[in-house]
PDB file of C-alpha atoms and ligand atoms in Angstrom:
ATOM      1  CA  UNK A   1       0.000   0.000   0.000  1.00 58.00           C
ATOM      2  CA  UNK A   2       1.725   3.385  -0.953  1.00 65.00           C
ATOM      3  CA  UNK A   3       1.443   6.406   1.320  1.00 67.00           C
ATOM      4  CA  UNK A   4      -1.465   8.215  -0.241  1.00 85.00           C
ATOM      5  CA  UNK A   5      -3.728   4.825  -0.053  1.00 94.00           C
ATOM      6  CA  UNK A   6      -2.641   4.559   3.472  1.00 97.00           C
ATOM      7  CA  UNK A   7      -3.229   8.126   4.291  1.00 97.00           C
ATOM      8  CA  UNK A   8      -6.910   7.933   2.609  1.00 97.00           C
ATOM      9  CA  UNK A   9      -7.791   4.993   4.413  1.00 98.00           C
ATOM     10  CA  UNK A  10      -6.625   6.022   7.531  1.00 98.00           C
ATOM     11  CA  UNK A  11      -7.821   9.085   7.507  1.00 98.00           C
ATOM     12  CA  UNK A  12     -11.465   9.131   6.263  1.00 97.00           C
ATOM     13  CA  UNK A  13     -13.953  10.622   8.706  1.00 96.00           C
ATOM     14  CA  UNK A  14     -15.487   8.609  11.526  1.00 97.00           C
ATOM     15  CA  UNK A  15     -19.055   9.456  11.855  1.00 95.00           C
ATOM     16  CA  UNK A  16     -20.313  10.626  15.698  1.00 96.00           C
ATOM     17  CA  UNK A  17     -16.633   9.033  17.143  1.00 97.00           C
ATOM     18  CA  UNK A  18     -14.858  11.360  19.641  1.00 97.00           C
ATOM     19  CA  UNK A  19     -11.838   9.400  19.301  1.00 98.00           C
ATOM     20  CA  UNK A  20     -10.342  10.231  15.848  1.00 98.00           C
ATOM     21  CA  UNK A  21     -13.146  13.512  14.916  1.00 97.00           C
ATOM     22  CA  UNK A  22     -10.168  14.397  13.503  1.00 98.00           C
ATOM     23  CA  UNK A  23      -7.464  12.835  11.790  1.00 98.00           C
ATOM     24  CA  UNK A  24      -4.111  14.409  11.327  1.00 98.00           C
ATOM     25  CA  UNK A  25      -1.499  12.526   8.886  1.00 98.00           C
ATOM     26  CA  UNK A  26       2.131  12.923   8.390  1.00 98.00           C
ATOM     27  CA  UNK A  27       4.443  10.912   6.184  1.00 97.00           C
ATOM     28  CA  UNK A  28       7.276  11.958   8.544  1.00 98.00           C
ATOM     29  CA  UNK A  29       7.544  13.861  11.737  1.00 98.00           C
ATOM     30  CA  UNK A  30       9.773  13.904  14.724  1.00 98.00           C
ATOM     31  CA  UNK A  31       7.332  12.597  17.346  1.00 98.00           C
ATOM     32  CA  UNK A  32       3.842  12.098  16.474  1.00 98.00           C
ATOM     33  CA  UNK A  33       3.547  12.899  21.135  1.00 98.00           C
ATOM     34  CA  UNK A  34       4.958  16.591  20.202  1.00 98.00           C
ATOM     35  CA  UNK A  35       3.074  17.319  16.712  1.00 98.00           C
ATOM     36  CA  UNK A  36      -0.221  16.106  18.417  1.00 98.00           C
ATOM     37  CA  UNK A  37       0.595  18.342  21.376  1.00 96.00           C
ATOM     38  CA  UNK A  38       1.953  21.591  19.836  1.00 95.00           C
ATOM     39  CA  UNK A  39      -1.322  20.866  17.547  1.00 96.00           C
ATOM     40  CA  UNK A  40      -3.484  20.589  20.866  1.00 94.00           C
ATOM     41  CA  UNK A  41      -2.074  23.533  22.234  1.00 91.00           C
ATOM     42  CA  UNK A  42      -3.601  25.734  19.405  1.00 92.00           C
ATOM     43  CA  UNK A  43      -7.089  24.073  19.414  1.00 92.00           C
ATOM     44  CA  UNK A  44     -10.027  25.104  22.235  1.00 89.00           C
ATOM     45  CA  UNK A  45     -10.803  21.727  21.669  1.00 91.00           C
ATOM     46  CA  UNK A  46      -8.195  18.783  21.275  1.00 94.00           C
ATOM     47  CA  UNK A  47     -10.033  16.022  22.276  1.00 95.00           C
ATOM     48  CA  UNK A  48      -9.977  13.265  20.221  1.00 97.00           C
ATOM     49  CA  UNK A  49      -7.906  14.816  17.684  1.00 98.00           C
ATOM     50  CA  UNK A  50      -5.481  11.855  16.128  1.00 98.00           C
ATOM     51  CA  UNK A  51      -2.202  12.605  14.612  1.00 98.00           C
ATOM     52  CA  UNK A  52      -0.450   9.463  12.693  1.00 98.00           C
ATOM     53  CA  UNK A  53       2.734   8.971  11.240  1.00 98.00           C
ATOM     54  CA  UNK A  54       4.496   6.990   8.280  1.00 98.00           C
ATOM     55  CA  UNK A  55       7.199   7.486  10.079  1.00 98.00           C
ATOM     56  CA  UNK A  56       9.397   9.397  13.439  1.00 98.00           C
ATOM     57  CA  UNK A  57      12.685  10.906  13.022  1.00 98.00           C
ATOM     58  CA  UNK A  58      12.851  11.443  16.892  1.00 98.00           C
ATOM     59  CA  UNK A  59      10.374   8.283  18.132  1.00 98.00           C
ATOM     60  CA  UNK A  60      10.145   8.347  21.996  1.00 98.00           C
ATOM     61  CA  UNK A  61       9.959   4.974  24.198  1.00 97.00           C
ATOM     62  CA  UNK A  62       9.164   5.137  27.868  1.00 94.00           C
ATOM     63  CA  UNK A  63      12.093   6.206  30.022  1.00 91.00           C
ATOM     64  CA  UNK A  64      13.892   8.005  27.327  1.00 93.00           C
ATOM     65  CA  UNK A  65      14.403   5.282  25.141  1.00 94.00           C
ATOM     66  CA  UNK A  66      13.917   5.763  21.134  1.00 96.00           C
ATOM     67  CA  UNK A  67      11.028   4.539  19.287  1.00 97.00           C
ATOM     68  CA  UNK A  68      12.553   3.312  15.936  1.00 95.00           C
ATOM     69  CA  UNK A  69      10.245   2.060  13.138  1.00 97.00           C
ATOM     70  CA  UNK A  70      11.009   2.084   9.313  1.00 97.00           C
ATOM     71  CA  UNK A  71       8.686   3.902   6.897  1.00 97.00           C
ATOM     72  CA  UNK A  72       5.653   3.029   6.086  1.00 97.00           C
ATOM     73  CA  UNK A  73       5.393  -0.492   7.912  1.00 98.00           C
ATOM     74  CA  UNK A  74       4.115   0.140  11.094  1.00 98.00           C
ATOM     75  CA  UNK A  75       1.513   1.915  13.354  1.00 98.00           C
ATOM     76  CA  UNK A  76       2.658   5.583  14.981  1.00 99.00           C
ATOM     77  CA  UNK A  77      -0.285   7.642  16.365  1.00 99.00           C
ATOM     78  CA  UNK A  78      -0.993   9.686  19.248  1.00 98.00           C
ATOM     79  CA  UNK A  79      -4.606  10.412  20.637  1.00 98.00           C
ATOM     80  CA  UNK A  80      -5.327  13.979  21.922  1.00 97.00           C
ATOM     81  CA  UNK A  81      -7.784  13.862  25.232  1.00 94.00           C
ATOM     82  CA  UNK A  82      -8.547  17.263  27.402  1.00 82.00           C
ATOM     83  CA  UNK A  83     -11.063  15.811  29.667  1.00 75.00           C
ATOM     84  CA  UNK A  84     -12.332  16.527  32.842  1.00 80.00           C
ATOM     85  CA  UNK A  85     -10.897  12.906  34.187  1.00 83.00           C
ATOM     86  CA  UNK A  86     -10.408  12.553  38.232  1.00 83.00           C
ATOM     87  CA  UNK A  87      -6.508  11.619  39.196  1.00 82.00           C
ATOM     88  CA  UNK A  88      -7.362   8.298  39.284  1.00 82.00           C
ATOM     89  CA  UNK A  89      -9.046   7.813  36.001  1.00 87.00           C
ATOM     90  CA  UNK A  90      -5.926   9.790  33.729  1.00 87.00           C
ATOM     91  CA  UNK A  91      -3.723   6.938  36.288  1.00 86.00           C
ATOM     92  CA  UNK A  92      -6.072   3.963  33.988  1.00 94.00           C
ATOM     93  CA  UNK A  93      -6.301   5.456  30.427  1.00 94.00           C
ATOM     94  CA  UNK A  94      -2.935   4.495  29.537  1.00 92.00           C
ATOM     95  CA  UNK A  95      -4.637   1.007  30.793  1.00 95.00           C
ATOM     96  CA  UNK A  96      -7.366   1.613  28.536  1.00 97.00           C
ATOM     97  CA  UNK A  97      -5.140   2.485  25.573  1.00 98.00           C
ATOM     98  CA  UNK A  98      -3.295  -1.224  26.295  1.00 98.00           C
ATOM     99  CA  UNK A  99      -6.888  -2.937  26.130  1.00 98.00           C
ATOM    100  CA  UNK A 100      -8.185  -0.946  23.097  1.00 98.00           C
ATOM    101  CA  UNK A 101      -5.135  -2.107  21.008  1.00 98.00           C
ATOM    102  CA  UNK A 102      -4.651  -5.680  22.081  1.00 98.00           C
ATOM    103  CA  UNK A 103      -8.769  -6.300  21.677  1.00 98.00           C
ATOM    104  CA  UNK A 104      -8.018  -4.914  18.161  1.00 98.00           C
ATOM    105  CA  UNK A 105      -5.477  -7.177  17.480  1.00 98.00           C
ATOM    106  CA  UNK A 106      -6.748 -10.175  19.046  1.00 98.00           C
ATOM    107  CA  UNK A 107      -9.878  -9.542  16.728  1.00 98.00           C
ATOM    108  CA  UNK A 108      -8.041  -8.611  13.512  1.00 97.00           C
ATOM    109  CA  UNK A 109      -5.410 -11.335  13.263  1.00 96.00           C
ATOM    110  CA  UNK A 110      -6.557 -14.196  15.723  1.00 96.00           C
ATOM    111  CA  UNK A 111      -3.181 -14.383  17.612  1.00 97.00           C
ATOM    112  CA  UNK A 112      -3.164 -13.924  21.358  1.00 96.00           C
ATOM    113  CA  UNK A 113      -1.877 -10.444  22.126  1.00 98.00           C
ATOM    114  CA  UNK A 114      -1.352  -9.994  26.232  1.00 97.00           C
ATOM    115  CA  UNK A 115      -0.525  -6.430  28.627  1.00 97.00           C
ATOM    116  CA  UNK A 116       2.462  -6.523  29.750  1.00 97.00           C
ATOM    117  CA  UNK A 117       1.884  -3.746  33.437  1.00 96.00           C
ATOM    118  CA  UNK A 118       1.870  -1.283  32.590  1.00 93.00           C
ATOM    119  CA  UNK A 119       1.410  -1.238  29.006  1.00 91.00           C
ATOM    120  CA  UNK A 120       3.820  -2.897  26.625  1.00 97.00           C
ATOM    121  CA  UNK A 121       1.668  -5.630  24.245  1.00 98.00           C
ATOM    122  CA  UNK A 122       3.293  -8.941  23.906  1.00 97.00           C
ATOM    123  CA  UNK A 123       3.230 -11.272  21.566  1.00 97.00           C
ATOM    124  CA  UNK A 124       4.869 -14.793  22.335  1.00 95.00           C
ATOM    125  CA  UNK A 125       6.795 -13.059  25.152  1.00 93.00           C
ATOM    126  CA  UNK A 126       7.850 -10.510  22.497  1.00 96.00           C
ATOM    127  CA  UNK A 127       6.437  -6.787  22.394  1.00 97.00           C
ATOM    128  CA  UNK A 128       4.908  -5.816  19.339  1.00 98.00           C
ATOM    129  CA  UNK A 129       3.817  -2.629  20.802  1.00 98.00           C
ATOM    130  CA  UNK A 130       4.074  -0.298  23.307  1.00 98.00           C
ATOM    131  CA  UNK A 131       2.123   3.082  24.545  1.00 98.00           C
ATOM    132  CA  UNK A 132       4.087   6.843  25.939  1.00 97.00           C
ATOM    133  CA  UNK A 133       1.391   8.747  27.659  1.00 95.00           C
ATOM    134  CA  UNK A 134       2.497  12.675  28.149  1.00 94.00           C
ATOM    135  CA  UNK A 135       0.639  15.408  30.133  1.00 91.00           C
ATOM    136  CA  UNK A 136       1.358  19.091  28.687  1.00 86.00           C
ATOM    137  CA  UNK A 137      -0.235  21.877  30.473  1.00 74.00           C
ATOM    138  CA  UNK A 138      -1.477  24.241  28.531  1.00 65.00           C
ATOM    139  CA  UNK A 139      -1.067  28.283  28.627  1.00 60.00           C
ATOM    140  CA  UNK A 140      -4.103  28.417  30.407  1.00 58.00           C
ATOM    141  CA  UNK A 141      -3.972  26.063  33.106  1.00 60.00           C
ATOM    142  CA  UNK A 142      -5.357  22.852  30.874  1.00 63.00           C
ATOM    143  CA  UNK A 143      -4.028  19.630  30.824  1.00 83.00           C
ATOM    144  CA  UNK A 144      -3.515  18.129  27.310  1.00 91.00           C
ATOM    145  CA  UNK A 145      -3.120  14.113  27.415  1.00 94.00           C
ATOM    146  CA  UNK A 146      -1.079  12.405  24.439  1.00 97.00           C
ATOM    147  CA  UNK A 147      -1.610   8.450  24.159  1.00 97.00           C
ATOM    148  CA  UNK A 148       1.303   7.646  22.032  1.00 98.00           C
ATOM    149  CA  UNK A 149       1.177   4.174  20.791  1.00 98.00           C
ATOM    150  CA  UNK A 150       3.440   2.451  18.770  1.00 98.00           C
ATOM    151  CA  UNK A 151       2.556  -0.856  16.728  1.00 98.00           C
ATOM    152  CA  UNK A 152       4.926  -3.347  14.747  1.00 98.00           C
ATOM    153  CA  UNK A 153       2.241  -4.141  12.275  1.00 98.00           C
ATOM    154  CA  UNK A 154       4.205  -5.485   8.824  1.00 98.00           C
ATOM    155  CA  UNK A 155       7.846  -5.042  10.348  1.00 98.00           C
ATOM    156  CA  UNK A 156      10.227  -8.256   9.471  1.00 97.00           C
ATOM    157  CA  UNK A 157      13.489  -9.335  11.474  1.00 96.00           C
ATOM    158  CA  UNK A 158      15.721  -7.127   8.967  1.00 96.00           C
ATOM    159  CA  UNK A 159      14.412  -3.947   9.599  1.00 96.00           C
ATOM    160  CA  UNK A 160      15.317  -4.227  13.561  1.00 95.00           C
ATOM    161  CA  UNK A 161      18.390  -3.445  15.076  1.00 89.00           C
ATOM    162  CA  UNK A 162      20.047  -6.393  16.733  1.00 90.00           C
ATOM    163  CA  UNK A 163      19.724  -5.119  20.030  1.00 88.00           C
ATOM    164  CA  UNK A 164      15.848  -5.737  19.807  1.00 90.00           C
ATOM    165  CA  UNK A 165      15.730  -8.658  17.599  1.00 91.00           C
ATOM    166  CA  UNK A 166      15.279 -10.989  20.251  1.00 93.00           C
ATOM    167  CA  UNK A 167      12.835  -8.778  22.304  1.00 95.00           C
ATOM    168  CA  UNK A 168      10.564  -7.278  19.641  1.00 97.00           C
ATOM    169  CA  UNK A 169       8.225  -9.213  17.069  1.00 98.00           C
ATOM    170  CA  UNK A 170       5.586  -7.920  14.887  1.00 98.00           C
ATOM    171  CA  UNK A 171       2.282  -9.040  13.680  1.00 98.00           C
ATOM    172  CA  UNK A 172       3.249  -9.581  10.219  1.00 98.00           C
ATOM    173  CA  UNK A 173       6.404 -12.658  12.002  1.00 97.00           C
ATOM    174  CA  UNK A 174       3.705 -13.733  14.513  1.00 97.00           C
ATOM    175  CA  UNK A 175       0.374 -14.293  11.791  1.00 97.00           C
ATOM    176  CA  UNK A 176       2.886 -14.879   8.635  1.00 96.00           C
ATOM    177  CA  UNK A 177       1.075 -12.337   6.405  1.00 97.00           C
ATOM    178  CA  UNK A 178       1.049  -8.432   6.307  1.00 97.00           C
ATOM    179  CA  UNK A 179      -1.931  -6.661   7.580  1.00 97.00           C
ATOM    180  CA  UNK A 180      -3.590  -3.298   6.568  1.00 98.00           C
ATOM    181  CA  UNK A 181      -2.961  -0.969   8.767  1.00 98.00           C
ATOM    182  CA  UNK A 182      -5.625   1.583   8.137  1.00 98.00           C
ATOM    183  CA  UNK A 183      -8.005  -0.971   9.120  1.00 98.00           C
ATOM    184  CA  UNK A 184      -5.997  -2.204  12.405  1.00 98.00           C
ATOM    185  CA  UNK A 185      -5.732   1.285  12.962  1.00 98.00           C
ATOM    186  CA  UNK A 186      -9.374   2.115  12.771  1.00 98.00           C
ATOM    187  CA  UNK A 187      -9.979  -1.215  14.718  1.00 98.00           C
ATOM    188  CA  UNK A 188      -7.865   0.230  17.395  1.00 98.00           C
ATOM    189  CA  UNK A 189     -10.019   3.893  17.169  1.00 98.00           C
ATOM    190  CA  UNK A 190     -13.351   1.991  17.575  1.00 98.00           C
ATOM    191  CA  UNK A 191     -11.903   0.123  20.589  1.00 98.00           C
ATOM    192  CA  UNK A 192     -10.492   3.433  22.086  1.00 98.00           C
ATOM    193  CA  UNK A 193     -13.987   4.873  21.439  1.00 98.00           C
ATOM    194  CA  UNK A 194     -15.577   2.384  23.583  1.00 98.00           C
ATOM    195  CA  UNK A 195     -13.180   1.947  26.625  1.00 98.00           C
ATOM    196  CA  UNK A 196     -12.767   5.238  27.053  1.00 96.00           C
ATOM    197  CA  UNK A 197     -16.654   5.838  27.213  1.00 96.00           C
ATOM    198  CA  UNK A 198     -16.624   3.301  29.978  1.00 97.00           C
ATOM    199  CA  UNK A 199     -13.859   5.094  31.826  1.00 95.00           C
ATOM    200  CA  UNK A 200     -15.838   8.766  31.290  1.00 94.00           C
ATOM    201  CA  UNK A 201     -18.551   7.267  33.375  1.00 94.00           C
ATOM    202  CA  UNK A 202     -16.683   6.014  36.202  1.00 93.00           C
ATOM    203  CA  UNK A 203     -17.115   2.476  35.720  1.00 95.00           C
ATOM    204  CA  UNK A 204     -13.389   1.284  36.372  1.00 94.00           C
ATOM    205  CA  UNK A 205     -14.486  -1.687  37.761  1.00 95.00           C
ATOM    206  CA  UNK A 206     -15.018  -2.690  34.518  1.00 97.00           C
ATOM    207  CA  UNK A 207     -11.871  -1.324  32.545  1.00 97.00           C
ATOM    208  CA  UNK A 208      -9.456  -3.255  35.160  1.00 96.00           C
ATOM    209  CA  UNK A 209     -11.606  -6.591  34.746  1.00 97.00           C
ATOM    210  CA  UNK A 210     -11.020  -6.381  30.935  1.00 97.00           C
ATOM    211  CA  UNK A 211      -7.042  -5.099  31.828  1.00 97.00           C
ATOM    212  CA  UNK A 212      -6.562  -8.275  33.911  1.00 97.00           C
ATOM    213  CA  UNK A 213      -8.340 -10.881  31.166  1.00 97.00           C
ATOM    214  CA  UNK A 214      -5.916  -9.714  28.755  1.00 97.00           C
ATOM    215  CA  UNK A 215      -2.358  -9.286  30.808  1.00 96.00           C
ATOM    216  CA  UNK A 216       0.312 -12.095  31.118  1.00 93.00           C
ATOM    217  CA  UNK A 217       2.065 -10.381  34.169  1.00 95.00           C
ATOM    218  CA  UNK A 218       0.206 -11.280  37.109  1.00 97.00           C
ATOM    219  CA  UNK A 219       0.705 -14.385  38.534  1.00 96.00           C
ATOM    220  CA  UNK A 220       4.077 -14.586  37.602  1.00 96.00           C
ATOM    221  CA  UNK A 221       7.449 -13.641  39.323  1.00 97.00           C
ATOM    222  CA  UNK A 222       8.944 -10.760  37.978  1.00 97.00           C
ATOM    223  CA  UNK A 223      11.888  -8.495  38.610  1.00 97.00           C
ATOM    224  CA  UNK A 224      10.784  -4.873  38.345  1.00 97.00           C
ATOM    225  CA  UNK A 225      13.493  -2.244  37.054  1.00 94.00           C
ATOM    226  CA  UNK A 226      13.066   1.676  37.922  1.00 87.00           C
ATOM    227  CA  UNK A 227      15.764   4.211  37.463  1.00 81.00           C
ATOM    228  CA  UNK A 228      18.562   2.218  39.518  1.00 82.00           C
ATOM    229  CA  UNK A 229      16.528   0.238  41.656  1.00 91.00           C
ATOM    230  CA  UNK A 230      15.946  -3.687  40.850  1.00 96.00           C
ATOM    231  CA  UNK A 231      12.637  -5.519  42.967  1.00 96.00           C
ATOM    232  CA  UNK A 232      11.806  -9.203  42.963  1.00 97.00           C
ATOM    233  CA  UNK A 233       8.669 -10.375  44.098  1.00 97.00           C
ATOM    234  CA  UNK A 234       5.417 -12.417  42.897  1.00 97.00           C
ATOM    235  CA  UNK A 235       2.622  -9.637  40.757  1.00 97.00           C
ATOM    236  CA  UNK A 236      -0.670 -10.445  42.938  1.00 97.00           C
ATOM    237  CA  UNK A 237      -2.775  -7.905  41.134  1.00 96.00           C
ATOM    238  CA  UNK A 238      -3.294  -4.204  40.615  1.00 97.00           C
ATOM    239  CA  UNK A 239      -5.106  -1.671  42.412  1.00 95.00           C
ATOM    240  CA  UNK A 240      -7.621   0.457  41.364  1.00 93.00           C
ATOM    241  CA  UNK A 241      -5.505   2.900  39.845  1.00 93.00           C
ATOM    242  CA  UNK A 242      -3.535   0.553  37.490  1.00 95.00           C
ATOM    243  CA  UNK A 243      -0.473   0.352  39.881  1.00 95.00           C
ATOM    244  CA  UNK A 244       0.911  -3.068  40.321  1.00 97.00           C
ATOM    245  CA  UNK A 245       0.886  -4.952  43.066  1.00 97.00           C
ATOM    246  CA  UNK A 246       4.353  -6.839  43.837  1.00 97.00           C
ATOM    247  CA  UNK A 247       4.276  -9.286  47.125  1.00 97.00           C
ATOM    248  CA  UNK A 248       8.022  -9.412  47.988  1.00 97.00           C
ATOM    249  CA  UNK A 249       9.876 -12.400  49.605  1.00 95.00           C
ATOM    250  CA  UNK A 250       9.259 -10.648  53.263  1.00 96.00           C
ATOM    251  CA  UNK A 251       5.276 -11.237  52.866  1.00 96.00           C
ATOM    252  CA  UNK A 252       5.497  -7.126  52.829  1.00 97.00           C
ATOM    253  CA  UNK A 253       2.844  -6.277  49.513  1.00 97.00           C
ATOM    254  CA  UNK A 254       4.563  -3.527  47.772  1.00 97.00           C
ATOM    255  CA  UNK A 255       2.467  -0.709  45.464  1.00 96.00           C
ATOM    256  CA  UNK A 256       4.631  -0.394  42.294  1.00 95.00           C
ATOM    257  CA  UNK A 257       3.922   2.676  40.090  1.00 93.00           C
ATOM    258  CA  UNK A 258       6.343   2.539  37.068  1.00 91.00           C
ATOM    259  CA  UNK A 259       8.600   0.354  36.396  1.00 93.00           C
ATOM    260  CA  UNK A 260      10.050  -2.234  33.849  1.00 93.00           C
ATOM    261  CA  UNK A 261       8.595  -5.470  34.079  1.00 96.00           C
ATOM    262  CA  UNK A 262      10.528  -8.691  33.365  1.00 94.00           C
ATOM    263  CA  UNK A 263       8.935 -11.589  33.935  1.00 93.00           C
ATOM    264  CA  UNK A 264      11.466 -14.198  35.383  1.00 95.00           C
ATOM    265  CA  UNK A 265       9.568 -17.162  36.462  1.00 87.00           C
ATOM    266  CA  UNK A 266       5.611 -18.232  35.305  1.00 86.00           C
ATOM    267  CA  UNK A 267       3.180 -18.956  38.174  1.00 83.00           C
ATOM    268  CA  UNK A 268       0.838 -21.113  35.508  1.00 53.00           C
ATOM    269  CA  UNK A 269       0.538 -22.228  32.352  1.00 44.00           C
ATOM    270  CA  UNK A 270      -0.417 -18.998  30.105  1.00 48.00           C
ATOM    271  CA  UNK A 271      -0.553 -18.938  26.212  1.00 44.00           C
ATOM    272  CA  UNK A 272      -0.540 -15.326  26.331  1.00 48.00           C
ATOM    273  CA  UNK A 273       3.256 -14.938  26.490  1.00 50.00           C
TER     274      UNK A 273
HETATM  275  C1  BTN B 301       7.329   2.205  25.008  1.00 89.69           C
HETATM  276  O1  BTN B 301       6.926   1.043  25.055  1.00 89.69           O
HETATM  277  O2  BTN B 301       8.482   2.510  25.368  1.00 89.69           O
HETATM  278  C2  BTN B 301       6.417   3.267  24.469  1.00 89.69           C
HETATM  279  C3  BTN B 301       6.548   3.399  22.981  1.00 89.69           C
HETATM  280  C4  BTN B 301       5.612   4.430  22.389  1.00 89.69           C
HETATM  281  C5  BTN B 301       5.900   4.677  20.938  1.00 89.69           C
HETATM  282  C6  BTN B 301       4.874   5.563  20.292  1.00 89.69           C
HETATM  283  S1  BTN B 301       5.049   5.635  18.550  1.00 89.69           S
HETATM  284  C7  BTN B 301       3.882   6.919  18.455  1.00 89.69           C
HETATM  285  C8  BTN B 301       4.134   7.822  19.641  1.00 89.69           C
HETATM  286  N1  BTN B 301       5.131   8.812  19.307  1.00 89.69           N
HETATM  287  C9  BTN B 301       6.245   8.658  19.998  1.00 89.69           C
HETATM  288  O3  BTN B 301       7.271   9.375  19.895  1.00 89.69           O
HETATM  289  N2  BTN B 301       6.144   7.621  20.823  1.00 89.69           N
HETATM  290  C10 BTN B 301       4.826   7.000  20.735  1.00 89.69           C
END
């Protein structure tokens, strides 16, 4: 698919949606996070507004890693939300952005896409995707939220650098055919749409039932890396603000609230990776 089909298809208008009213396309930009941002700051109304990329020159990863993804193969998008959201519910939407795009998957290709806490989507024990939320204030006092999400849609082992070989996959080496991204990128929209509707009226009940049918973390042992510390312990759960619950070797039950997950040891069988 050349750029123009992909742009046209991505891009066409989304009747009644708040998530992707608007649809913002660049073949390349530096960050698709900072174009949808310095674009929200302009606009009374950003929510919902969806910029999308062919491709980043300056692709950000949690922790001030790089994003890197070759043009015109994978997903690069940021969401735009301004809302009125309580502490606790801007804590779950990167949660929600995690469920939206492995529900998409799960439904588009058939293969078994699990969360990863916080918010890295696995495939085989391999992440084929992986989600930067930003908060900007605004000039006058308004939060913007970015959802950045990144997806290795039709990426093959020769366009990754050998440092991620072994840790990344795409859906393209996991199904063993390309996929059309404009329509796992609408799939994605649609499932955005509806999660986040559940999380505007409270109900996150609901959105962490549907987070913990879909992870592969909990359960399992797992050593949790944060700047320079390094914690061990068994993932019992999270709370209800997404943060992960990790029951260390003392019995104590310790409230983790970033972090990189590794899982080391599985508690049970789990086809989810
Ligand atoms: C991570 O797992 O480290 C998060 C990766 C997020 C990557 C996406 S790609 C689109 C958006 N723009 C960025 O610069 N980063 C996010």
């Amino acid at each position: 698919m050349n750029d123009n089909t992909f742009k046209d298809e991505a891009c066409a208008p989304i009747p009644g949606a708040i998530i992707g009213r608007e649809i913002i396309f660049f073949s390349t930009t530096s960050s698709t996070n900072d174009a949808a941002i310095e674009i929200g700051k302009q606009r009374d109304n950003p929510e919902g507004i969806v910029v999308i990329a062919d491709e980043q020159t300056g692709g950000k990863g949690r922790f001030g890693r790089k994003w890197e993804s070759p043009h015109g193969v994978n997903l690069l998008f940021t969401v735009l939300l301004k809302p009125k959201l309580t502490p606790q519910q801007v804590s779950l939407i990167t949660l929600v952005a995690a469920i939206a795009v492995t529900h998409a998957i799960r439904k588009l290709t058939g293969v078994t896409a699990g969360i990863k806490w916080p918010n890295d989507i696995l495939i085989n024990g391999k992440k084929t995707g992986g989600i930067l939320t930003e908060i900007k204030a605004c000039a006058n006092q308004i939060d913007i939220l970015a959802i950045g999400i990144g997806v290795n849609v039709n990426m093959t082992p020769d366009m990754m650098g050998k440092e991620i070989r072994t840790l990344a996959t795409s859906l393209k080496i996991e199904k063993g055919t390309s996929l059309n991204r404009a329509v796992l990128f609408r799939a994605i929209l649609a499932e955005l749409e509806t999660y986040y509707k559940i999380l505007l009226r409270g109900d996150s009940v609901t959105l962490i039932q549907e987070w913990l049918s879909l992870n592969s973390t909990i359960g399992n042992t797992v050593s949790v890396r944060n700047q320079d510390s390094v914690i061990t312990g068994v993932a019992e759960g999270i709370n209800e603000s997404g943060e992960l619950l990790l029951k260390l070797e003392s019995g104590e039950t310790k409230t983790i609230y970033a972090g990189d997950v590794t899982i080391l040891k599985k508690g049970s069988e789990d086809p989810r990776g």
